[in-house]
PDB file of C-alpha atoms in Angstrom:
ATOM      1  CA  UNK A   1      54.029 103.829 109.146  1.00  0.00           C
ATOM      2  CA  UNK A   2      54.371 103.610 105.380  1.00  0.00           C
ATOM      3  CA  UNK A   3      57.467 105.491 105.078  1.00  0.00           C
ATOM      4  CA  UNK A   4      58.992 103.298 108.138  1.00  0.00           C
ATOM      5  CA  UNK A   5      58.523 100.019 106.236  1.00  0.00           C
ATOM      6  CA  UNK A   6      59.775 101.451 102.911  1.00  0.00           C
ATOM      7  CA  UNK A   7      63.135 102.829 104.801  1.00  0.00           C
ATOM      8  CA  UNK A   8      63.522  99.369 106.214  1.00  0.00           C
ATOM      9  CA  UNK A   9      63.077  97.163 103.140  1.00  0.00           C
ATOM     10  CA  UNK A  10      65.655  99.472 101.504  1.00  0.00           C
ATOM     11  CA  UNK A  11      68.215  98.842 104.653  1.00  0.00           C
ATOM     12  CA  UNK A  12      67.362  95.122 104.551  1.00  0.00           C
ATOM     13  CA  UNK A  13      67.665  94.750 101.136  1.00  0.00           C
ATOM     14  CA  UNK A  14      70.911  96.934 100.572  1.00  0.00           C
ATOM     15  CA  UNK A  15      72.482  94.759 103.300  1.00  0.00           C
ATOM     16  CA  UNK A  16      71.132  91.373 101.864  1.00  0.00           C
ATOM     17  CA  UNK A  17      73.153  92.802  98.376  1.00  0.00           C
ATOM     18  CA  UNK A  18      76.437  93.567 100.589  1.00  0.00           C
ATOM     19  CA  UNK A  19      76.340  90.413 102.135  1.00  0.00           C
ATOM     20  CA  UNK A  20      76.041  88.327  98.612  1.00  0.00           C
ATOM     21  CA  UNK A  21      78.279  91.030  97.078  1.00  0.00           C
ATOM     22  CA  UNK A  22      81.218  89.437 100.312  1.00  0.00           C
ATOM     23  CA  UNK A  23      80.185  86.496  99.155  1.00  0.00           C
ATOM     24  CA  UNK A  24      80.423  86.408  95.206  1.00  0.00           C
ATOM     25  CA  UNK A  25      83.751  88.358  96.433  1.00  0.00           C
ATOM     26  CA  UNK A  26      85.287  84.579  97.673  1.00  0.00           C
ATOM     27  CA  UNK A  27      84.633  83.010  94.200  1.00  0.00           C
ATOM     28  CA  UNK A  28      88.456  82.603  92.774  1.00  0.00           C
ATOM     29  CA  UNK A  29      89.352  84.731  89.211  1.00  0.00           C
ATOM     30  CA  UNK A  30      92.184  84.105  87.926  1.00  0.00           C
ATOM     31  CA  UNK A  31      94.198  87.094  89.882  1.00  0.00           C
ATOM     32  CA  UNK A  32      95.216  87.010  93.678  1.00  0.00           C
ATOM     33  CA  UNK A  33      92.853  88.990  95.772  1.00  0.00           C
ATOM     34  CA  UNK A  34      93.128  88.697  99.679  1.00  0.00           C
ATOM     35  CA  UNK A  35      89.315  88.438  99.524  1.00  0.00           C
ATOM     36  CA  UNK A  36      89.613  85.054  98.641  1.00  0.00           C
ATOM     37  CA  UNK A  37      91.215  83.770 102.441  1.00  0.00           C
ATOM     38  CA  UNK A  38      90.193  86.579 104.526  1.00  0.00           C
ATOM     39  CA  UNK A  39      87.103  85.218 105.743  1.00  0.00           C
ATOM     40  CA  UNK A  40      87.896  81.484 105.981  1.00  0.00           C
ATOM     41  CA  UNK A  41      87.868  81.091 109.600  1.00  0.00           C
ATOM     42  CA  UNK A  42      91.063  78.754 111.275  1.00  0.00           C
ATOM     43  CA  UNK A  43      91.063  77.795 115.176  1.00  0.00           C
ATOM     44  CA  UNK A  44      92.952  80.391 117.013  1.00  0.00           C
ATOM     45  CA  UNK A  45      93.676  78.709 120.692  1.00  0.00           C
ATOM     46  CA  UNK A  46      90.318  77.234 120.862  1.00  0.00           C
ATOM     47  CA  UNK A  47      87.890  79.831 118.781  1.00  0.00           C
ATOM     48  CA  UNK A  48      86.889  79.916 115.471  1.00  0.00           C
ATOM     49  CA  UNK A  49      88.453  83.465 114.560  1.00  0.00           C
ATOM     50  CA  UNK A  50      88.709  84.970 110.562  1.00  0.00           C
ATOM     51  CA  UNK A  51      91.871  85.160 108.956  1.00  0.00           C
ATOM     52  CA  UNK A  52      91.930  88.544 108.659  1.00  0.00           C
ATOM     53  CA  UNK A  53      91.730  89.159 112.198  1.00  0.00           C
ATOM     54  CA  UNK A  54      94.950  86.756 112.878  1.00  0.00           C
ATOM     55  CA  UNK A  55      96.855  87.527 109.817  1.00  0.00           C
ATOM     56  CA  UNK A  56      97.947  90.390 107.534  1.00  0.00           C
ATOM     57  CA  UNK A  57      96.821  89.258 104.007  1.00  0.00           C
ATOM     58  CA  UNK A  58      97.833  90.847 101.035  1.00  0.00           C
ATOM     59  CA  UNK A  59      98.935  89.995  97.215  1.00  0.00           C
ATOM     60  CA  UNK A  60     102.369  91.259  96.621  1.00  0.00           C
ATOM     61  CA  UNK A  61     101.959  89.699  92.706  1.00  0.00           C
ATOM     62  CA  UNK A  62      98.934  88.942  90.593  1.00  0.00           C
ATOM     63  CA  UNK A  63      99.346  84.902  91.407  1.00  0.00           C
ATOM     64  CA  UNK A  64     100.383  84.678  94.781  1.00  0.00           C
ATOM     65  CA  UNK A  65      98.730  85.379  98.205  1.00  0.00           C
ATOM     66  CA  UNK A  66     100.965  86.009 101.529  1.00  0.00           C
ATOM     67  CA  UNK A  67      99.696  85.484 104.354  1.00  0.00           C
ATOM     68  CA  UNK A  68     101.980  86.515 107.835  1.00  0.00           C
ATOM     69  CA  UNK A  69     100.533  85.711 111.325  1.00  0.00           C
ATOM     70  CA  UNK A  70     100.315  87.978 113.950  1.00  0.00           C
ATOM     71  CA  UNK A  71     101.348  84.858 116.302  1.00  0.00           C
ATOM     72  CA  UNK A  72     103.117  82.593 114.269  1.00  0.00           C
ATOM     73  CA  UNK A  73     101.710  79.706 116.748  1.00  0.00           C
ATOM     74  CA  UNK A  74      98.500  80.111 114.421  1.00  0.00           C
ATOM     75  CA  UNK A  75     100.517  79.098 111.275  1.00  0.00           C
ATOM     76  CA  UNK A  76      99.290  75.656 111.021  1.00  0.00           C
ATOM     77  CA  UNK A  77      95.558  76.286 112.056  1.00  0.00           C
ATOM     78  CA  UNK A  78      95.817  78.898 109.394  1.00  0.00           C
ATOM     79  CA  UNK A  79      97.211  76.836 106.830  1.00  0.00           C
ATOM     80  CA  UNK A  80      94.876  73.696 107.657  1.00  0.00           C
ATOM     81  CA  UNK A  81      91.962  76.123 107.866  1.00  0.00           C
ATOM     82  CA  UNK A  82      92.854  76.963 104.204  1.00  0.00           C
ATOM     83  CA  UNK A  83      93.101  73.381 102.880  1.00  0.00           C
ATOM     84  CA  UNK A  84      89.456  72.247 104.297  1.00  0.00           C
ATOM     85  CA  UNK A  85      87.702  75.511 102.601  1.00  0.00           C
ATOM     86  CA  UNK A  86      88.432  73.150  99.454  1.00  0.00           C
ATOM     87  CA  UNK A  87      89.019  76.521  97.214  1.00  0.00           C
ATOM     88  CA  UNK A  88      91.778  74.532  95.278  1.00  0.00           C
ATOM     89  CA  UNK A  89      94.373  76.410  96.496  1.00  0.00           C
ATOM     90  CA  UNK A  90      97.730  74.959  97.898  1.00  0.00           C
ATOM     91  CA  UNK A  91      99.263  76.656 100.814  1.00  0.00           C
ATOM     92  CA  UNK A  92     103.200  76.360 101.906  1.00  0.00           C
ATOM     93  CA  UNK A  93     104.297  77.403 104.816  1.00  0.00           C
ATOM     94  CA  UNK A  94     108.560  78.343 105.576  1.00  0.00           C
ATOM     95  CA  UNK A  95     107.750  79.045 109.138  1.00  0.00           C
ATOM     96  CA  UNK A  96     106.590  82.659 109.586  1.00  0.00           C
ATOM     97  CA  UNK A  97     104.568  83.076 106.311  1.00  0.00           C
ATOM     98  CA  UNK A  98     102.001  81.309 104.525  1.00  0.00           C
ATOM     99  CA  UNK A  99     102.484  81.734 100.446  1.00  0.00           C
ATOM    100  CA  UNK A 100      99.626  80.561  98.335  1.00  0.00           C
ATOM    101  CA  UNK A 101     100.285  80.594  94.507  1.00  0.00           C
ATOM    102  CA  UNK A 102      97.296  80.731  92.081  1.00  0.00           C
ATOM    103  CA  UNK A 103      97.109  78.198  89.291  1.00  0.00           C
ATOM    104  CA  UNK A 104      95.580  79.426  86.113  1.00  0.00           C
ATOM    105  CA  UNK A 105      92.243  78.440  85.778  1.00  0.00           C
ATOM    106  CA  UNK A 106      91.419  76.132  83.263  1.00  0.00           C
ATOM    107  CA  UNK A 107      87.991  76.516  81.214  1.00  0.00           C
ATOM    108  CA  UNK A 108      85.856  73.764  82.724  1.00  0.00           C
ATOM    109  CA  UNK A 109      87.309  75.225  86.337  1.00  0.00           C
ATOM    110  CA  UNK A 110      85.825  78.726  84.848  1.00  0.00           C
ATOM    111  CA  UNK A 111      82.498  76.815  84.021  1.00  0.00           C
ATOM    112  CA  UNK A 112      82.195  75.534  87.496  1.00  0.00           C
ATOM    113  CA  UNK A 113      83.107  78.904  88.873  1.00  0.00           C
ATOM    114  CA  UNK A 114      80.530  80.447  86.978  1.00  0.00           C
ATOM    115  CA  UNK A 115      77.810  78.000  88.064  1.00  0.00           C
ATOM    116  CA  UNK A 116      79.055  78.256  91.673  1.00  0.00           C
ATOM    117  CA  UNK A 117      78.408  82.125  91.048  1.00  0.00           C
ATOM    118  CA  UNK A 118      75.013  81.891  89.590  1.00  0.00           C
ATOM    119  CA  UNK A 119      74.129  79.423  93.142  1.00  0.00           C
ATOM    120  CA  UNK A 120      75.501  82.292  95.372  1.00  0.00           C
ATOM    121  CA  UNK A 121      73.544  84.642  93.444  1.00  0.00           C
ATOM    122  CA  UNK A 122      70.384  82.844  93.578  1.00  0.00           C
ATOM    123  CA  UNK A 123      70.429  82.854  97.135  1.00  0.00           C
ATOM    124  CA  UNK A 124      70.683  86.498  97.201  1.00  0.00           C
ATOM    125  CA  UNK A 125      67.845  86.944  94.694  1.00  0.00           C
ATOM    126  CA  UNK A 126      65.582  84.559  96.946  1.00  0.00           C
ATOM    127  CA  UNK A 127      66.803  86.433 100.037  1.00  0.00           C
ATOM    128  CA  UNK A 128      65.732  89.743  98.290  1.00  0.00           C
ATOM    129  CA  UNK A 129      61.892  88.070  97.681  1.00  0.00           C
ATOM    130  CA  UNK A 130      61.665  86.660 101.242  1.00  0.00           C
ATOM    131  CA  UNK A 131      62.390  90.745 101.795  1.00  0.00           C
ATOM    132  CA  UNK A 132      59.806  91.686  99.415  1.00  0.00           C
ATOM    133  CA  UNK A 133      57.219  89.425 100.606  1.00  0.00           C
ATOM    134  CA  UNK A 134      57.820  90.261 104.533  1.00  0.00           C
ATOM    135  CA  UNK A 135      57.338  93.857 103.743  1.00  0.00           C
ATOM    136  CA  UNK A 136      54.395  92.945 101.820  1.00  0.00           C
ATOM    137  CA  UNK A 137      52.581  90.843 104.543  1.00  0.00           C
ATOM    138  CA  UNK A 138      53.223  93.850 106.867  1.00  0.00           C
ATOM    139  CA  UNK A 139      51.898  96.577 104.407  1.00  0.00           C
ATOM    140  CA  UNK A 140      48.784  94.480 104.258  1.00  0.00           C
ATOM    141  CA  UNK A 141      48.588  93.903 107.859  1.00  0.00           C
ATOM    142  CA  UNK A 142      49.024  97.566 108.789  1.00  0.00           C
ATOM    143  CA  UNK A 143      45.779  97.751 106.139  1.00  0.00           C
ATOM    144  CA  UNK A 144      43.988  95.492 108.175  1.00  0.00           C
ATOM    145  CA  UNK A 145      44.478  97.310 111.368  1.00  0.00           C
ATOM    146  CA  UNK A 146      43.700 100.878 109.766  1.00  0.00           C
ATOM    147  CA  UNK A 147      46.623 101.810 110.212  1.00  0.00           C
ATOM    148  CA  UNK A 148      46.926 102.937 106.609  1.00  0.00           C
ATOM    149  CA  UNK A 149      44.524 103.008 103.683  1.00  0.00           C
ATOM    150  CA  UNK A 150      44.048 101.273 100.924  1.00  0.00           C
ATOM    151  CA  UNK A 151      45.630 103.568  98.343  1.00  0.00           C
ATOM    152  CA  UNK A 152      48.841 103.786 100.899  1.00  0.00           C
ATOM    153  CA  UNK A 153      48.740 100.092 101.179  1.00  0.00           C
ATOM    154  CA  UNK A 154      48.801  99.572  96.900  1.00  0.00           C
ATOM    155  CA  UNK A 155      51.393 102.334  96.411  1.00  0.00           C
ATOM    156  CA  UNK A 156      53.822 101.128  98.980  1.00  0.00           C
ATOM    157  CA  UNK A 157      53.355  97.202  97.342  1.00  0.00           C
ATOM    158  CA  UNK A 158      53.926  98.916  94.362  1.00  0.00           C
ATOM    159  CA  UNK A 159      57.684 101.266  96.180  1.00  0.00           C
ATOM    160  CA  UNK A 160      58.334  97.568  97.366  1.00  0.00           C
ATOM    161  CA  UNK A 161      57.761  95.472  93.899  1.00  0.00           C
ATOM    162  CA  UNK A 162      60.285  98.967  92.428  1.00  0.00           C
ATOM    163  CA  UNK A 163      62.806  98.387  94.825  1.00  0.00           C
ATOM    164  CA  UNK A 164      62.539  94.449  94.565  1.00  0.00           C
ATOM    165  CA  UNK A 165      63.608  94.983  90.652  1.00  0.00           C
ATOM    166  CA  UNK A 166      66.017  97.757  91.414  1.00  0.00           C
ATOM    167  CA  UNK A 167      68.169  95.345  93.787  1.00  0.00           C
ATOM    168  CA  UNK A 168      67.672  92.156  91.723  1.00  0.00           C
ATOM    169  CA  UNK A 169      69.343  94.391  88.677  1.00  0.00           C
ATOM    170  CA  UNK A 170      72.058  95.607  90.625  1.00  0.00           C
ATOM    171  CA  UNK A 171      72.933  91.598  91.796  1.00  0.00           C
ATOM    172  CA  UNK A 172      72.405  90.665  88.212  1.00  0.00           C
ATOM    173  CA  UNK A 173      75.013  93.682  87.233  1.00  0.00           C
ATOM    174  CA  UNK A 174      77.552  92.250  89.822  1.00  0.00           C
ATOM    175  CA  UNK A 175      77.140  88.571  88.637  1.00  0.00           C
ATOM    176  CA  UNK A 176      77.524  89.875  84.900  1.00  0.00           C
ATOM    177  CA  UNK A 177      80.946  91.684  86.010  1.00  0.00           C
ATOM    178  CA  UNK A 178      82.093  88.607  87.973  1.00  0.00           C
ATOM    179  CA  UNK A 179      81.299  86.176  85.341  1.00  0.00           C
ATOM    180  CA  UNK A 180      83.572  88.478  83.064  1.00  0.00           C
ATOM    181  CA  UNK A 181      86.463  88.389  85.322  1.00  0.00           C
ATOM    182  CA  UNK A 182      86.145  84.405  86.012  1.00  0.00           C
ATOM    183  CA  UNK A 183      85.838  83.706  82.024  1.00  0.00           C
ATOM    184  CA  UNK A 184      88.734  85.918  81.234  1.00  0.00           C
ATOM    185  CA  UNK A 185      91.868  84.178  79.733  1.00  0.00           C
TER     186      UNK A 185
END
């Protein structure tokens, strides 16, 4: 039983860093990255459907973003999709592609980008207690049932507190790189 709830804190928490790593991903540098659009989700005949999945999306130069619909009915859904995210980006559209050019960021934009970051990164901090503390409560309650002993039950709060600090220092490594990028001129 130990071993069970050690292998699934690690999934849990490994996924819980993916998902805020995706989402740190959609904070704008000052370089084109698809990564910024793809998930933004635009109303494709009725559903709310990603980008990606309607679109190829790709960065042919280092300020500019194409995007070029599978159906080119989904052009303006894209496009209006894009403008309600509120990234500060500016989409035109000639008819079968969507081109979005990327301003250079000035430096309080870069300050706000950074504190947006450090919000986003928060939440997958918090995310990575509320894991922590679940696998705690169940370590304690498999205790309680004699389902373990004691010594089992204090090592394995011990394996979770580890890999608590282990994933909170591999967020804090991806925030440090991202702030980099974003404060770069």
């Amino acid at each position: 039983m130990f071993r069970e709830v050690m292998k699934e804190t690690e999934k849990r928490m490994q996924k819980t860093l993916e998902n805020t790593k995706k989402d740190l991903n959609t904070i704008r540098t000052g370089r084109a990255r698809p990564s910024l659009v793809e998930n933004i989700k635009a109303n494709n005949y009725g559903v709310a459907t990603p980008i990606q999945q309607m679109a190829k999306v790709f960065a042919p130069e280092a300020r500019q973003i194409v995007i070029e619909p599978w159906d080119k009915n989904n052009i303006e859904a894209i496009e209006k999709a894009i403008m309600q995210e509120n990234l500060g980006l500016n989409p035109s559209n000639d008819g079968s592609v969507i081109r979005i050019n990327i301003p250079q960021l000035t430096e309080e934009r870069r300050k706000e980008l950074v504190k947006i970051l450090h919000e986003k990164a928060e939440k997958g901090r918090i995310a990575i207690r509320a894991i922590r503390r679940e696998s705690n409560e169940e370590l304690e309650m498999l205790e309680d049932e004699g389902e373990i002993s004691e010594d089992n039950m204090h090592r394995g709060l011990d394996n979770v507190q580890e890999l608590t600090d282990e994933y909170i220092s591999k967020l804090n490594d991806i925030v440090e790189k991202k702030e980099e990028e974003i404060m770069e001129v």
